[in-house]
mmCIF file with all atom_site columns, C-alpha atoms in Angstrom:
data_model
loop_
_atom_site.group_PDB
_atom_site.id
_atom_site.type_symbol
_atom_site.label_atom_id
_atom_site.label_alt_id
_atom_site.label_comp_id
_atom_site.label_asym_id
_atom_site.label_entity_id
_atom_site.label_seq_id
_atom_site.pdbx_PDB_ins_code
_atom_site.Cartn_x
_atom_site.Cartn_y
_atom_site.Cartn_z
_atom_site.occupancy
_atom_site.B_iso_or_equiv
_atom_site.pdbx_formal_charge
_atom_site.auth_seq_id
_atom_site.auth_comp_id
_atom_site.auth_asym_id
_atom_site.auth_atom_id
_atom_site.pdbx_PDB_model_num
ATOM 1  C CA . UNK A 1 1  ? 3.301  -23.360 103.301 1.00 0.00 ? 1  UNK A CA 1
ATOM 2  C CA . UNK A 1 2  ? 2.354  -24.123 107.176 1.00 0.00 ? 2  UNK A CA 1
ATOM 3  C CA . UNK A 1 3  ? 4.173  -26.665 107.051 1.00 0.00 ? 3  UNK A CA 1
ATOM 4  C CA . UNK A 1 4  ? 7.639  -25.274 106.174 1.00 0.00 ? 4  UNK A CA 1
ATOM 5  C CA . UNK A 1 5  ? 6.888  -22.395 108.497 1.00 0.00 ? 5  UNK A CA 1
ATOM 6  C CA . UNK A 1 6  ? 6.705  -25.316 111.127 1.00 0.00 ? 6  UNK A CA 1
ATOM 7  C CA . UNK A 1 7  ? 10.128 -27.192 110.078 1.00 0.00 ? 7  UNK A CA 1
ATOM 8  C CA . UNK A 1 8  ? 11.686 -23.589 109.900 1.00 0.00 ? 8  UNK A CA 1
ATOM 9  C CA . UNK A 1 9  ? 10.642 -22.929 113.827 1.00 0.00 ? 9  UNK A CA 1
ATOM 10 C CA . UNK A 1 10 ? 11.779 -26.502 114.674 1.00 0.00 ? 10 UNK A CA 1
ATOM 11 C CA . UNK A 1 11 ? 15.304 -26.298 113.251 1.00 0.00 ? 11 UNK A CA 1
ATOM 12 C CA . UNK A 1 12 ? 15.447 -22.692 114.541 1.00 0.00 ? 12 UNK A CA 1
ATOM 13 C CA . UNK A 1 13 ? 14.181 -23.958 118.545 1.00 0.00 ? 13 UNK A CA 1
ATOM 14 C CA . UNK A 1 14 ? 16.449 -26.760 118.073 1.00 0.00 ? 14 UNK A CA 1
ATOM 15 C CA . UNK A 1 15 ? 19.657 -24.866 116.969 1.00 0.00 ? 15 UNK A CA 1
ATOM 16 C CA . UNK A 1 16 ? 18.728 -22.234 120.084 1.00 0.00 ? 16 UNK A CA 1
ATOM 17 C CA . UNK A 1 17 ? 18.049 -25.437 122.178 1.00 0.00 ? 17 UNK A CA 1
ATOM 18 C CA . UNK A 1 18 ? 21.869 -27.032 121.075 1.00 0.00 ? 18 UNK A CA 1
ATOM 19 C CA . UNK A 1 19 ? 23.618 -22.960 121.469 1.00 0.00 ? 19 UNK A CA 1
ATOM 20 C CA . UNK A 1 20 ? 22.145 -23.032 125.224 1.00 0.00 ? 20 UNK A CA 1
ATOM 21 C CA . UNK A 1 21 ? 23.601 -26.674 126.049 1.00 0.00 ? 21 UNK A CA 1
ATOM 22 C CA . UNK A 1 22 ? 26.942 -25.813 124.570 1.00 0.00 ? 22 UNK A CA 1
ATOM 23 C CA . UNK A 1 23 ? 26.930 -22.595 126.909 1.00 0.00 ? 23 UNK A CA 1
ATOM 24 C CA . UNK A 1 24 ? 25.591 -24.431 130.152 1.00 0.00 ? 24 UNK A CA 1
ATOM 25 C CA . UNK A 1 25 ? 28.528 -27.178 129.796 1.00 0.00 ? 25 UNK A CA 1
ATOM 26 C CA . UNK A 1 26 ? 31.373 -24.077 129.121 1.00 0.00 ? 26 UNK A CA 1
ATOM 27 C CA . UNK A 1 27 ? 29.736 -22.950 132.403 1.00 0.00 ? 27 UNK A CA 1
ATOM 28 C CA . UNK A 1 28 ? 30.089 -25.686 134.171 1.00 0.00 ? 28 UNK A CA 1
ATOM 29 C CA . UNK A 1 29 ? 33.297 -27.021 133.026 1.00 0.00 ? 29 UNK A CA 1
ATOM 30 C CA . UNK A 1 30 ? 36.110 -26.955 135.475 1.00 0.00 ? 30 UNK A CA 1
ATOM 31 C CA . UNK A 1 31 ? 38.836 -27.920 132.910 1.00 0.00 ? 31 UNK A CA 1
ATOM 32 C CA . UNK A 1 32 ? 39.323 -27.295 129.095 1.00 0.00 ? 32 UNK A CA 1
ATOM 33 C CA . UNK A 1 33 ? 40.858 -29.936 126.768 1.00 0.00 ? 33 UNK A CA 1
ATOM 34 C CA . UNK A 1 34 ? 42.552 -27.669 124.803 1.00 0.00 ? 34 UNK A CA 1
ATOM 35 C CA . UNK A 1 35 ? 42.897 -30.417 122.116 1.00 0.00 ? 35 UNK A CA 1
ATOM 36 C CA . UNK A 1 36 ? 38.908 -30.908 122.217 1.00 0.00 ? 36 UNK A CA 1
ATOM 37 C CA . UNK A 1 37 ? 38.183 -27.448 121.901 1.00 0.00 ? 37 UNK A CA 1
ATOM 38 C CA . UNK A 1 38 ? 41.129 -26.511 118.193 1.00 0.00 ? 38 UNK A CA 1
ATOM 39 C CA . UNK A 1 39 ? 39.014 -29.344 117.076 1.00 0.00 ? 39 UNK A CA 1
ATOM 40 C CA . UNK A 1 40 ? 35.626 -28.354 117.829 1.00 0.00 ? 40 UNK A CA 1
ATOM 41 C CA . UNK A 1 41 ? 36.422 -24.827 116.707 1.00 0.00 ? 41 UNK A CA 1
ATOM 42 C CA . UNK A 1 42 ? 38.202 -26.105 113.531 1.00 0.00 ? 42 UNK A CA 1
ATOM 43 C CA . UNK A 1 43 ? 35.347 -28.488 112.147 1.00 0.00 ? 43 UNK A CA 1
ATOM 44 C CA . UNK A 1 44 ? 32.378 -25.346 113.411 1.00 0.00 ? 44 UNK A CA 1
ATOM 45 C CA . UNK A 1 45 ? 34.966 -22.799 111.015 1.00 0.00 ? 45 UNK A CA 1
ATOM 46 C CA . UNK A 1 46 ? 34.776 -25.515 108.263 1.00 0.00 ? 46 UNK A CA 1
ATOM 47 C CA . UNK A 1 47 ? 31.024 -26.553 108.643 1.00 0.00 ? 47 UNK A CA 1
ATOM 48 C CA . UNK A 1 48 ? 30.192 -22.537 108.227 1.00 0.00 ? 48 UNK A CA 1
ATOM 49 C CA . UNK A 1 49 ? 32.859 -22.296 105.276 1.00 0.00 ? 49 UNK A CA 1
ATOM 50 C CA . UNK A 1 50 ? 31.191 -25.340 103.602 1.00 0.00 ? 50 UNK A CA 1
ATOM 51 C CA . UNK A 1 51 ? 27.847 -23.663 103.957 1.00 0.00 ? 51 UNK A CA 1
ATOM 52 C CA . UNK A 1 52 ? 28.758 -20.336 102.865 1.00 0.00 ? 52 UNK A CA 1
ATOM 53 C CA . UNK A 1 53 ? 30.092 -21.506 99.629  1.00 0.00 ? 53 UNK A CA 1
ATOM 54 C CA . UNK A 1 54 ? 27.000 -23.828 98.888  1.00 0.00 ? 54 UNK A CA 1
ATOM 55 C CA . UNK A 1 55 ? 24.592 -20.732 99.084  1.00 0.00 ? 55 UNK A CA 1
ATOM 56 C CA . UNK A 1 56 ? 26.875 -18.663 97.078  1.00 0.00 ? 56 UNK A CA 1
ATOM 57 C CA . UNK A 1 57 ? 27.741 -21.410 94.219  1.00 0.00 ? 57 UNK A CA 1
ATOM 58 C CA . UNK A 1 58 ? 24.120 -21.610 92.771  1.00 0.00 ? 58 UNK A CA 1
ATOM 59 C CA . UNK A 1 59 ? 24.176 -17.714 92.535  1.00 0.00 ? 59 UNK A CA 1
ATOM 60 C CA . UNK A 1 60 ? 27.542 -17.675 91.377  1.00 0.00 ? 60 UNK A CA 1
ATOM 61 C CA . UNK A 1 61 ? 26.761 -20.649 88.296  1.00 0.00 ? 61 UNK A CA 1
ATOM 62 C CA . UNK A 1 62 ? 23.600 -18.694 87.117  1.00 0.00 ? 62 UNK A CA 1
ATOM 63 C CA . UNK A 1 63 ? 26.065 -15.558 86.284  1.00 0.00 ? 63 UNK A CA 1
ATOM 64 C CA . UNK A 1 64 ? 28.422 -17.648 84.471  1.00 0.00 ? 64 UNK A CA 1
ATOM 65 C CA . UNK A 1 65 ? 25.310 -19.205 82.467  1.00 0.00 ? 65 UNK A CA 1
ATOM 66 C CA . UNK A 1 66 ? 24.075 -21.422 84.442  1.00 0.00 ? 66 UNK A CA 1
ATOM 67 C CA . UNK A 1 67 ? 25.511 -24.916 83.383  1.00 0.00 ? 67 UNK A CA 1
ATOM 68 C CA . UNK A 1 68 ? 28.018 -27.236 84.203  1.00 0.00 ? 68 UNK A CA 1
ATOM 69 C CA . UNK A 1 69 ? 30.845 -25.613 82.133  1.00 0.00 ? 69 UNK A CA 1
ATOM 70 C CA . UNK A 1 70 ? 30.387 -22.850 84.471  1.00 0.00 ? 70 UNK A CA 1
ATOM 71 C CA . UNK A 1 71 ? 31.447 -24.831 87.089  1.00 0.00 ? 71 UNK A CA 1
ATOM 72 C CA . UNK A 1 72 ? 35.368 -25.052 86.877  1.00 0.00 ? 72 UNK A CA 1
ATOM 73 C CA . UNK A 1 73 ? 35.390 -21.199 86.466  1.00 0.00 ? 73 UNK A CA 1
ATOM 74 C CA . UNK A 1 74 ? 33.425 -21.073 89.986  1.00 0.00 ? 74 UNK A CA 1
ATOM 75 C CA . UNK A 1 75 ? 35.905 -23.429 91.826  1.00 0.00 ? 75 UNK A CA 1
ATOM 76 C CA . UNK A 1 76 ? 38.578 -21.358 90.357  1.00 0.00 ? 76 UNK A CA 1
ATOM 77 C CA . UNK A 1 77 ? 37.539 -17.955 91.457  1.00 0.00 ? 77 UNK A CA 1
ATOM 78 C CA . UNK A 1 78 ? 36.523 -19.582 95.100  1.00 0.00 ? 78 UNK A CA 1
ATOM 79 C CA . UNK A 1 79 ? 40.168 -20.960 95.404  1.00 0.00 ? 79 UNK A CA 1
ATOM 80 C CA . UNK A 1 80 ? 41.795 -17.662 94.447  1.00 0.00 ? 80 UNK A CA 1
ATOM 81 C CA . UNK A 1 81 ? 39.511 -15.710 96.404  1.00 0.00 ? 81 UNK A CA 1
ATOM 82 C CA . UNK A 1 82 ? 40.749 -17.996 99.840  1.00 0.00 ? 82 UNK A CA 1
ATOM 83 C CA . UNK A 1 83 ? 44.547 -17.948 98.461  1.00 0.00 ? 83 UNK A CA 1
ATOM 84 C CA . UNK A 1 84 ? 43.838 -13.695 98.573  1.00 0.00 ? 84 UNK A CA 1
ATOM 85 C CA . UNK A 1 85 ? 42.327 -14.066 102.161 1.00 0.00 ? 85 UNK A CA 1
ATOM 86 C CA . UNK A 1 86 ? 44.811 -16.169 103.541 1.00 0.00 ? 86 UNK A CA 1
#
């Protein structure tokens, strides 16, 4: 147990540690690459879409019964759910 509690505070000091570089170089930074930065913001919007959908899919599989036929149905409803939202 201590030692997830440890690897939990180092991912956590290390993901504060990465936010306050990314702000001190936006700080400092006399000119933006525009190109750089739809980039940067595109692959941060589809790392945090990836994640989202990998903590919801477990959830989502155990209410359609919990095995692998469930899984089409999931992909399915996650694909109409983003055709609705966009």
């Amino acid at each position: 147990m201590d030692e997830n509690v440890g690897l939990a505070l180092a991912v956590t000091l290390i993901a504060g540690l990465a936010t306050v570089v990314g702000s001190f170089i936006a700080l400092v930074a006399t000119h933006t690459n525009r190109v750089f930065l739809s980039l940067a913001l595109g692959f941060s919007a589809g790392s945090m879409l990836y994640i989202s959908f990998m903590e919801l899919l477990p959830q989502a599989l155990d209410q359609l019964g919990g095995d692998r036929e469930g899984i089409p149905g999931v992909l399915i409803a996650f694909t109409c759910g983003a055709v609705v939202i966009a």
